[in-house]
C-alpha positions as a printed NumPy array, in Angstrom:
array([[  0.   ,   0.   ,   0.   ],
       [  1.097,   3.439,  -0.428],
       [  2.639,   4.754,   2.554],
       [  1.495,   8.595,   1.379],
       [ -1.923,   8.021,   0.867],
       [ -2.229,   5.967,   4.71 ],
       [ -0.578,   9.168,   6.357],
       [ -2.969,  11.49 ,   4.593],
       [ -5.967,   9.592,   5.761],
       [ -4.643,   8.703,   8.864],
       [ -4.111,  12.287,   9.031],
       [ -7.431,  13.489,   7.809],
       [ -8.891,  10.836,  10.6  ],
       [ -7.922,  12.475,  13.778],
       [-10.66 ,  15.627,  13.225],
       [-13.526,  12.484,  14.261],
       [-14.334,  13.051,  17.886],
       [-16.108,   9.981,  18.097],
       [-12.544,   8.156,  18.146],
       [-10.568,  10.396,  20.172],
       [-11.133,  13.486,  18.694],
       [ -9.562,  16.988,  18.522],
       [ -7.583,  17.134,  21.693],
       [ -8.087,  13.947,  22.629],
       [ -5.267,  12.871,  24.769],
       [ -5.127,   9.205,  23.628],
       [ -2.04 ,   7.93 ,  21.1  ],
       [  0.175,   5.362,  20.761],
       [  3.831,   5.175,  21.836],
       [  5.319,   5.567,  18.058],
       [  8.87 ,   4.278,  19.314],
       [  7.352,   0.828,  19.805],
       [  5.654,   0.274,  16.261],
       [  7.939,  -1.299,  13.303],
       [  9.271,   0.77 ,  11.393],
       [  6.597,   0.321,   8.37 ],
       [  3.824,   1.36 ,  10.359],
       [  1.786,   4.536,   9.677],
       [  2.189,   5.358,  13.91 ],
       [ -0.782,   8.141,  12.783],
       [ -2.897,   4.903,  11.471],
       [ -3.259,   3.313,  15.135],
       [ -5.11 ,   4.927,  18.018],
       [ -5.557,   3.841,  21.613],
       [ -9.206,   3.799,  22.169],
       [ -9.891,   3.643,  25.645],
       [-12.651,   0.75 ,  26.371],
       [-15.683,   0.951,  29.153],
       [-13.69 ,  -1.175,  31.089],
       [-10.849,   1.282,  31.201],
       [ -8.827,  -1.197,  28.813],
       [ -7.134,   0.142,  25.99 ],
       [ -7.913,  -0.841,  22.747],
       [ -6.005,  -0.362,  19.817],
       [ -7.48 ,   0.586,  16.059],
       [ -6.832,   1.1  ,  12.71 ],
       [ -8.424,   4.888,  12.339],
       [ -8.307,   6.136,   9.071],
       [-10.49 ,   7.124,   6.022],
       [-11.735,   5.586,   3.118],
       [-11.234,   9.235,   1.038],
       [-10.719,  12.521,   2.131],
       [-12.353,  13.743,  -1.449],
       [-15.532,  15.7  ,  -0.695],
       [-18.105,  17.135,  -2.562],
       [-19.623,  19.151,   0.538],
       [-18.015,  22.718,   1.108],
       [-18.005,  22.797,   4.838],
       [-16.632,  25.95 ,   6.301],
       [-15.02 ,  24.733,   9.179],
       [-13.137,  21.34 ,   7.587],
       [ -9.943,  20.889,   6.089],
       [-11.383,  18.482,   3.873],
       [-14.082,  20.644,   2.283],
       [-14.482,  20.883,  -1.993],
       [-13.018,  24.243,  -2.148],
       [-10.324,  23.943,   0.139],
       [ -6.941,  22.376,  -1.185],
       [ -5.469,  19.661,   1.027],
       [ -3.32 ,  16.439,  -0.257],
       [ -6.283,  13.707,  -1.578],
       [ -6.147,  10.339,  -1.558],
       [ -8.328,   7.563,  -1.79 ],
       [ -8.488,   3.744,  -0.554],
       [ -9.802,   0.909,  -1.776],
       [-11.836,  -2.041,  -0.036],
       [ -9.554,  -4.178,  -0.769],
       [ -6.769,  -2.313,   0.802],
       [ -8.998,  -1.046,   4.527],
       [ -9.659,  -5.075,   4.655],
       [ -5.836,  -5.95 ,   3.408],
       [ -4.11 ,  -3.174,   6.083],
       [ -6.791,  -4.355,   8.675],
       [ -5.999,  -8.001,   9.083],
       [ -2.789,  -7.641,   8.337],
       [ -2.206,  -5.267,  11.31 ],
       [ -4.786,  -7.57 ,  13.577],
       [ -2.269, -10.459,  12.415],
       [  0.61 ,  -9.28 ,  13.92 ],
       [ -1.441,  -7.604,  16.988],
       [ -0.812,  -3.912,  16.379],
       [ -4.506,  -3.246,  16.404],
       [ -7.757,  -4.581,  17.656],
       [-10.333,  -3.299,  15.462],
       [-11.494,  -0.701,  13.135],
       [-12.859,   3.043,  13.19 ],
       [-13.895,   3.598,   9.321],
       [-14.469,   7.198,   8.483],
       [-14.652,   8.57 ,   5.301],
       [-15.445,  11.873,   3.244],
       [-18.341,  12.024,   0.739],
       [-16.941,  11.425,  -2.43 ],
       [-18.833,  11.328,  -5.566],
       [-21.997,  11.059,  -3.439],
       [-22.889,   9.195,  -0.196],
       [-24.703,   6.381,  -1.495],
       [-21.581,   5.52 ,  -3.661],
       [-19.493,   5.937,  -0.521],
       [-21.487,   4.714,   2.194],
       [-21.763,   1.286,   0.231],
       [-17.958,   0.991,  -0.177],
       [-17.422,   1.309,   4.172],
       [-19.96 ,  -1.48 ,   4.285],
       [-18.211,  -3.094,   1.822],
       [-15.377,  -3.145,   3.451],
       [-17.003,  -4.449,   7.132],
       [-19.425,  -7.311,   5.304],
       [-15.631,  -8.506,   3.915],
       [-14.499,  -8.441,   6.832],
       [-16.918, -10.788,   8.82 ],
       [-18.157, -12.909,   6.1  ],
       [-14.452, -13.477,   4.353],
       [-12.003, -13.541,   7.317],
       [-14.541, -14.21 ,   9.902],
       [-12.79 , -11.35 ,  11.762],
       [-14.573, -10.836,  15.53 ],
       [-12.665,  -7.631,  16.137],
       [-14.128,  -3.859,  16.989],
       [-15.314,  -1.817,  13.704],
       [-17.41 ,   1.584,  14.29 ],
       [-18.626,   2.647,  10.958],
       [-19.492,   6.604,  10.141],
       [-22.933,   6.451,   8.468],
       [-23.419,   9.226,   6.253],
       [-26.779,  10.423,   6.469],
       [-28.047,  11.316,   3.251],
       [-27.018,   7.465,   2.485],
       [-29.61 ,   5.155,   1.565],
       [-31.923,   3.563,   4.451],
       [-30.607,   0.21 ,   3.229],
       [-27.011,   0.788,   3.154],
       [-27.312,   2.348,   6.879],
       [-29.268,  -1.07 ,   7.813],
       [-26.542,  -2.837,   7.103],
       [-23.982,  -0.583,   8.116],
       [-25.797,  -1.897,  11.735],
       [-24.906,  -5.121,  11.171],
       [-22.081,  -5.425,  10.295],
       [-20.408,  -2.725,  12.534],
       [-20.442,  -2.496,  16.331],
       [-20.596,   0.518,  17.232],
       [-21.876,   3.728,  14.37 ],
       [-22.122,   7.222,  14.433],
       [-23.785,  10.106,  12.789],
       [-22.109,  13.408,  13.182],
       [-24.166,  16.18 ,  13.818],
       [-21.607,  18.751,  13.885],
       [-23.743,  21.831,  14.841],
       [-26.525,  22.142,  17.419],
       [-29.34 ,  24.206,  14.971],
       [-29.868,  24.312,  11.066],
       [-29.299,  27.755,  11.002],
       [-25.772,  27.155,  12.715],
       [-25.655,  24.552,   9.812],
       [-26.755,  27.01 ,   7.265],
       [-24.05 ,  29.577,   8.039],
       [-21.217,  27.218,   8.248],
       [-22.091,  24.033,   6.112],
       [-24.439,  24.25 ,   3.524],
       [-26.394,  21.083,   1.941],
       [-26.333,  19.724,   5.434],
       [-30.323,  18.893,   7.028],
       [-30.52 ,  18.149,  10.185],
       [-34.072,  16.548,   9.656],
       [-32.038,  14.551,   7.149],
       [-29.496,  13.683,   9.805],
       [-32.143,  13.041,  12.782],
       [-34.158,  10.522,   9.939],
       [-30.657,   8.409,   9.87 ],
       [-30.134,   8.497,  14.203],
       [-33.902,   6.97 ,  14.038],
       [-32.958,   4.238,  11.497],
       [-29.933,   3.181,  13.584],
       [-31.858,   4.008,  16.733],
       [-34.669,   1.315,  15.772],
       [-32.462,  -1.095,  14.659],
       [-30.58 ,  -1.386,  17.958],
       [-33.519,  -1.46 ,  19.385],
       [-35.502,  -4.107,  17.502],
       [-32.166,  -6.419,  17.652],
       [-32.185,  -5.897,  21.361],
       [-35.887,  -6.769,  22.112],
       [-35.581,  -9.726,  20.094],
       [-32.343, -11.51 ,  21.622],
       [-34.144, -10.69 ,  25.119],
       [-37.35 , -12.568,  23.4  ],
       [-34.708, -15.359,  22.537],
       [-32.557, -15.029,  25.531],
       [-29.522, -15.364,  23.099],
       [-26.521, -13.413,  23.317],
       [-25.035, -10.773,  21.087],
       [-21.716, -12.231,  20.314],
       [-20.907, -11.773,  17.139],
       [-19.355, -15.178,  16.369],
       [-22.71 , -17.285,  17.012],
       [-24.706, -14.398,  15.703],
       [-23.207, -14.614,  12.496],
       [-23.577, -18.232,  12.625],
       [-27.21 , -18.618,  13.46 ],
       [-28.505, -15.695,  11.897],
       [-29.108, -14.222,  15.317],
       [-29.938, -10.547,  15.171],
       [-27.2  ,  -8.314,  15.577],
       [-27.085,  -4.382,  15.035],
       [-24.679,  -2.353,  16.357],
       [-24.044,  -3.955,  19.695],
       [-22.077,  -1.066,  21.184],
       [-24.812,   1.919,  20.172],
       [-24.687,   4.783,  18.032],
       [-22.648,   8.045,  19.231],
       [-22.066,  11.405,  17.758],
       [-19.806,  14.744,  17.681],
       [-20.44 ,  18.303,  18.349],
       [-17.874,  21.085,  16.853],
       [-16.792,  23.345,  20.085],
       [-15.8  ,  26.825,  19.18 ],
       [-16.723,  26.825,  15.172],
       [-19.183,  29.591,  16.031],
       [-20.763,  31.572,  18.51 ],
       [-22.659,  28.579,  19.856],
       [-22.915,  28.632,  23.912],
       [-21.94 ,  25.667,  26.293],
       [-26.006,  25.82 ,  26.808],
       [-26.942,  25.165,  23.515],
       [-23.93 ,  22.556,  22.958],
       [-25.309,  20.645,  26.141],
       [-29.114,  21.331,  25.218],
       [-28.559,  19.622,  21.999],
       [-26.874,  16.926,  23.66 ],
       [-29.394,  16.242,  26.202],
       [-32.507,  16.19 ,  23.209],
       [-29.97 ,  13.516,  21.315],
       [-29.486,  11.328,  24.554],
       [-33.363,  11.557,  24.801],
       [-34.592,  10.476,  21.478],
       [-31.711,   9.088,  20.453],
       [-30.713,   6.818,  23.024],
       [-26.87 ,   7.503,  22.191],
       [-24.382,   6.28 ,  24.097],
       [-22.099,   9.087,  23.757],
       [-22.056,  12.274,  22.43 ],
       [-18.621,  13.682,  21.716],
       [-17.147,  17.507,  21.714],
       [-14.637,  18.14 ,  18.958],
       [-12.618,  21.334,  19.56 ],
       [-12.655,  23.3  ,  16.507],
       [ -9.058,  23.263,  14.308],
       [ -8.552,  27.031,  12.782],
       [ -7.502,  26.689,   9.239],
       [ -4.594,  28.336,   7.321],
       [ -7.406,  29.162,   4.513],
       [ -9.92 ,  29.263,   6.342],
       [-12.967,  31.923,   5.175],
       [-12.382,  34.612,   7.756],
       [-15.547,  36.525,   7.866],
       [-17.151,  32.846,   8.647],
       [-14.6  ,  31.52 ,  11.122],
       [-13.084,  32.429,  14.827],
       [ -8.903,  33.101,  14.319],
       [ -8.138,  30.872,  17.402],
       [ -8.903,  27.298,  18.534],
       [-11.001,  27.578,  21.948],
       [ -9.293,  26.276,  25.355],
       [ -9.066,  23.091,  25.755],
       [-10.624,  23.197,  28.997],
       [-13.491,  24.246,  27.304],
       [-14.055,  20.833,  25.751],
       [-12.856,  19.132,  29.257],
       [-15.835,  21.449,  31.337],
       [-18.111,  20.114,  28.132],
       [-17.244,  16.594,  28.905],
       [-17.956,  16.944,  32.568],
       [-21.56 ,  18.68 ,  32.487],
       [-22.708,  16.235,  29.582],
       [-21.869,  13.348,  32.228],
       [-23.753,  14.955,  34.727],
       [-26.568,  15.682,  33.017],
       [-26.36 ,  11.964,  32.062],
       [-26.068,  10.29 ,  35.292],
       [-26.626,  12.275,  38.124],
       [-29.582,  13.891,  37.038],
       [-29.034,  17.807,  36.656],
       [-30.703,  19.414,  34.012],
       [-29.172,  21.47 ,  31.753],
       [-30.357,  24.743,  32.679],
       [-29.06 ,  24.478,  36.28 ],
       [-24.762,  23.931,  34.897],
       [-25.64 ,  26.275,  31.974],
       [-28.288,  28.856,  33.251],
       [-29.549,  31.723,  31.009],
       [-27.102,  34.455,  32.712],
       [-24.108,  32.412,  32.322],
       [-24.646,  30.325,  29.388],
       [-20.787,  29.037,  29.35 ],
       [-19.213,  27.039,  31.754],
       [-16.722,  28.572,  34.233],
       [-13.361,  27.135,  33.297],
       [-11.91 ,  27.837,  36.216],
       [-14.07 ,  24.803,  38.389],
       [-15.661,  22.269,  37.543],
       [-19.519,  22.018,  36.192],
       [-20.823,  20.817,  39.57 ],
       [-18.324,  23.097,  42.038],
       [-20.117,  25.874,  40.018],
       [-23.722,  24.871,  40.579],
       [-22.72 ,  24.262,  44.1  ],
       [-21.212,  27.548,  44.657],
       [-24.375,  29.441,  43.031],
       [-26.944,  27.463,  45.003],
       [-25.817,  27.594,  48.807],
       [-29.43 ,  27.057,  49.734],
       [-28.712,  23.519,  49.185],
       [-26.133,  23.727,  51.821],
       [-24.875,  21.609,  53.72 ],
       [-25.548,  18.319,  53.237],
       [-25.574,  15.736,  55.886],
       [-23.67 ,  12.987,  54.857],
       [-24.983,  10.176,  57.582],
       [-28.557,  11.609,  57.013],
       [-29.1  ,  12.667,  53.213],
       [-30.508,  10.871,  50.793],
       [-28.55 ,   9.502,  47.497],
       [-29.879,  12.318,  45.08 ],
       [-28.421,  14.868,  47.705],
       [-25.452,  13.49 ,  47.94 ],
       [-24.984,  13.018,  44.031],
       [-24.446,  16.513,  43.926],
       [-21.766,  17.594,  47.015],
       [-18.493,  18.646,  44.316],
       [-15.78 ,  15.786,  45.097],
       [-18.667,  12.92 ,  45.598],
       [-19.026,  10.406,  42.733],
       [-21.625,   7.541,  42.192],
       [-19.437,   4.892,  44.121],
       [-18.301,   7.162,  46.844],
       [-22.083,   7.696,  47.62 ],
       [-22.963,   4.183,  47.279],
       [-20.02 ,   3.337,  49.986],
       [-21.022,   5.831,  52.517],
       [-24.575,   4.993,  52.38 ],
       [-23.027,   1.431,  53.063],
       [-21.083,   2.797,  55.858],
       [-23.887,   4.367,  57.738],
       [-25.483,   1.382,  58.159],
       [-22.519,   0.253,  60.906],
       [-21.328,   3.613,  62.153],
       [-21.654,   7.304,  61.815],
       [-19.257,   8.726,  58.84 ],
       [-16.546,  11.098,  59.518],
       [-13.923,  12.852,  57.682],
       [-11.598,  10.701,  57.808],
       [-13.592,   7.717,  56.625],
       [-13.974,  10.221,  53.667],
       [ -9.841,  10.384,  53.077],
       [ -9.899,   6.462,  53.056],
       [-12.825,   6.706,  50.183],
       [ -9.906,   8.941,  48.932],
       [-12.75 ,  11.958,  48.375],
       [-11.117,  15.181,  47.319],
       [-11.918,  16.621,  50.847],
       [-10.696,  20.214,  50.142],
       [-13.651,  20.232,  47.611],
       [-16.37 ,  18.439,  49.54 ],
       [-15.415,  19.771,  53.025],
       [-17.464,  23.633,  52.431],
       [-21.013,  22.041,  51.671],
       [-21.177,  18.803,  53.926],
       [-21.721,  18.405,  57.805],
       [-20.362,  14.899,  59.273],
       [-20.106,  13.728,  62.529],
       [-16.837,  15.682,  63.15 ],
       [-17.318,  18.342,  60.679],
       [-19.783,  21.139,  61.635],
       [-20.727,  24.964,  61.04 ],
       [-17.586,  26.446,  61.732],
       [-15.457,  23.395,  60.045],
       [-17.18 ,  24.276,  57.303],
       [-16.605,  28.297,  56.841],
       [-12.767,  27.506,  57.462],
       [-12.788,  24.975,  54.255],
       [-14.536,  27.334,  52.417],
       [-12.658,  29.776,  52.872],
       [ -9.238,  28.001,  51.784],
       [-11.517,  26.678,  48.588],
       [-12.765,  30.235,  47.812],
       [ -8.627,  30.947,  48.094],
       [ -7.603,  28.489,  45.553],
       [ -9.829,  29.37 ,  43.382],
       [ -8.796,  32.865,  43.057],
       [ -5.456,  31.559,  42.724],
       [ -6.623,  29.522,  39.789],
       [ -8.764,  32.075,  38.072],
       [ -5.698,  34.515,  38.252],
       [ -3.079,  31.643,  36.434],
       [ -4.714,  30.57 ,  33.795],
       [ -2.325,  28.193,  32.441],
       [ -3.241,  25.991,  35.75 ],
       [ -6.192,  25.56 ,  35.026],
       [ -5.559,  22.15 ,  34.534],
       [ -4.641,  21.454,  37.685],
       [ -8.267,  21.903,  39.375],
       [ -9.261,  17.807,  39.417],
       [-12.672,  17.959,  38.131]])
């Protein structure tokens, strides 16, 4: 294969969020790869299990007929192009699953000629894969929306995990910056993949079989998409707040059922249309604060509106989403840690799910204290200004707050620490 063309598209492959993404902080350690290996090709995908996984990311073409304002790859814009066959994705793919450099696939790919023409190549390229080398590894294919709704069928099952980008929260945010893209068109191929899932799903539970792919593809079990669909957001393209970022987020997780929805920093661009695009790239803490509110929104139940409220429609990148909500709502202050329920406790900055679940296992025997919260290795210095436990009371907690309200004004005065702040 030619080594340009697999570091252009390996290139072209790190702007998808939805393996890694812009500012992702996932890679590979290049000095361990042979020496004929693209080290741009391979990224560490971290799994749910906090294993990571190794894959093949790359593109199928980076030709493309849209005009996009804020990608690289857009029709007028004038980056190296190169193109890959199906025979060569499914070649480089087991070859490099041969000799264990990678573990799967993530399959990207610009529209070129048109997506029906493309979209039918990628599934080319994962049907060949499990039907002709029986391979049982990871493959996430991007669906294309304005694909056919057969070809996005079977990119379900065939891939395990598939995403739709929706890039922008509103059409008219899609209007100004990438024209030819609907977002009913869009939505129409989330519901396709969304109903698959979930027809494959309530049928193995009617069958009590399992999803693994090597007896499903046997048996003509159902399989579609085992590992959900997922999409990406573009941070700091345009003038679009955290607010409307997370509120179009929250709407996807809802009718959607994703299982992630992933923030892609925006990459300025040397010829980029200026009157159309921001001169900068926005902090990457931005995209970190982004990360943090969508899981809280997610699972421990805050809406929205409260980590993004109408006056303040950004995140504070100084603290963390739920330090902020904390520190605007003191009414909800302090929480009694051997008395509050679970929902209360969600929401004291420093707690997470499995630190509540412990100390409302620990009550049961004995009253908590602080220092059963340093064992539960709780960030105390956060959680110590809005709880009361059975050593910590009222004026415990105005001295932590205090030395909390200090580091913070030590943090919003250094920006560059920023990073610092453990969310």
């Amino acid at each position: 294969m030619d080594s340009r063309k697999l570091a252009v598209l390996a290139d072209a492959a790190r702007l998808d969020a939805p393996c890694g993404g812009r500012g992702a902080r996932g890679g590979t350690a290049t000095s361990l790869l042979p020496s004929d290996v693209e080290p741009g090709a391979i990224y560490e995908s971290v799994a749910a299990d906090g294993r990571k996984v190794p894959l093949l990311r790359i593109l199928l073409s980076n030709h493309c007929v849209h005009d996009c304002a804020y990608c690289p790859l857009r029709r007028s814009a004038d980056p190296p192009r190169a193109r890959l066959s199906v025979r060569d994705v499914v070649r480089l793919t087991i070859e490099w699953h041969r000799r264990g450099l990678v573990e799967g696939l993530f399959l990207s790919s610009a529209v070129d000629r048109d997506a029906d023409h493309t979209m039918e190549q990628m599934v080319a390229v994962a049907r060949t894969l499990r039907r002709e080398h029986h391979f049982l590894g990871y493959v996430h294919l991007k669906v294309l929306p304005d694909a056919s709704p057969d070809l996005i069928r079977e990119a379900g099952r065939w891939a395990d995990r598939v995403s739709v980008n929706v890039e922008l929260p509103t059409q008219r945010r899609l209007d100004a910056l990438a024209p030819g893209r609907r977002l009913a068109t869009i939505h129409r191929a989330m519901d396709r993949l969304r109903d698959g899932i979930a027809e494959a799903h309530e049928v193995s539970r009617r069958h009590r079989v399992t999803l693994d792919p090597a007896r499903a593809w046997r048996r003509a079990l159902p399989r579609f998409a085992p590992a959900g669909q997922v999409t990406q957001l573009i941070v700091g393209a345009d003038d679009a707040t955290d607010a409307e970022l997370l509120g179009a987020a929250s709407v996807l997780y809802q009718r959607q059922r994703l299982r992630r929805v992933y923030y892609g920093a925006f990459v300025p661009l040397a010829d980029a249309r200026g009157d159309l695009l921001p001169d900068v790239a926005p902090p990457a803490m931005r995209e970190r604060r982004l990360y943090q509110a969508d899981w809280l929104v997610r699972e421990y139940g805050f809406a929205v509106h409260e980590l993004a409220p109408a006056d303040a429609p950004d995140l504070p990148l100084a603290i963390d989403p739920k330090l902020a909500w904390a520190m605007r709502h003191p009414e909800a202050f302090p929480v009694d840690v051997n008395r509050a329920p679970r929902e209360q406790l969600l929401r004291v900055p420093g707690f997470g799910r499995r630190t509540v679940d412990r100390i409302l296992a620990m009550r049961a025997w004995h009253r908590v204290r602080t220092l059963d919260l340093v064992r539960l290795h709780v960030p105390v210095s956060r959680a110590l200004p809005f709880i009361v436990a059975a050593d910590h009371g009222a004026r415990a907690i105005d001295d932590a707050a205090r030395v909390l309200q200090a580091r913070i004004a030590r943090l919003t005065a250094a920006p560059r620490q920023l990073d610092l702040f453990a969310a």
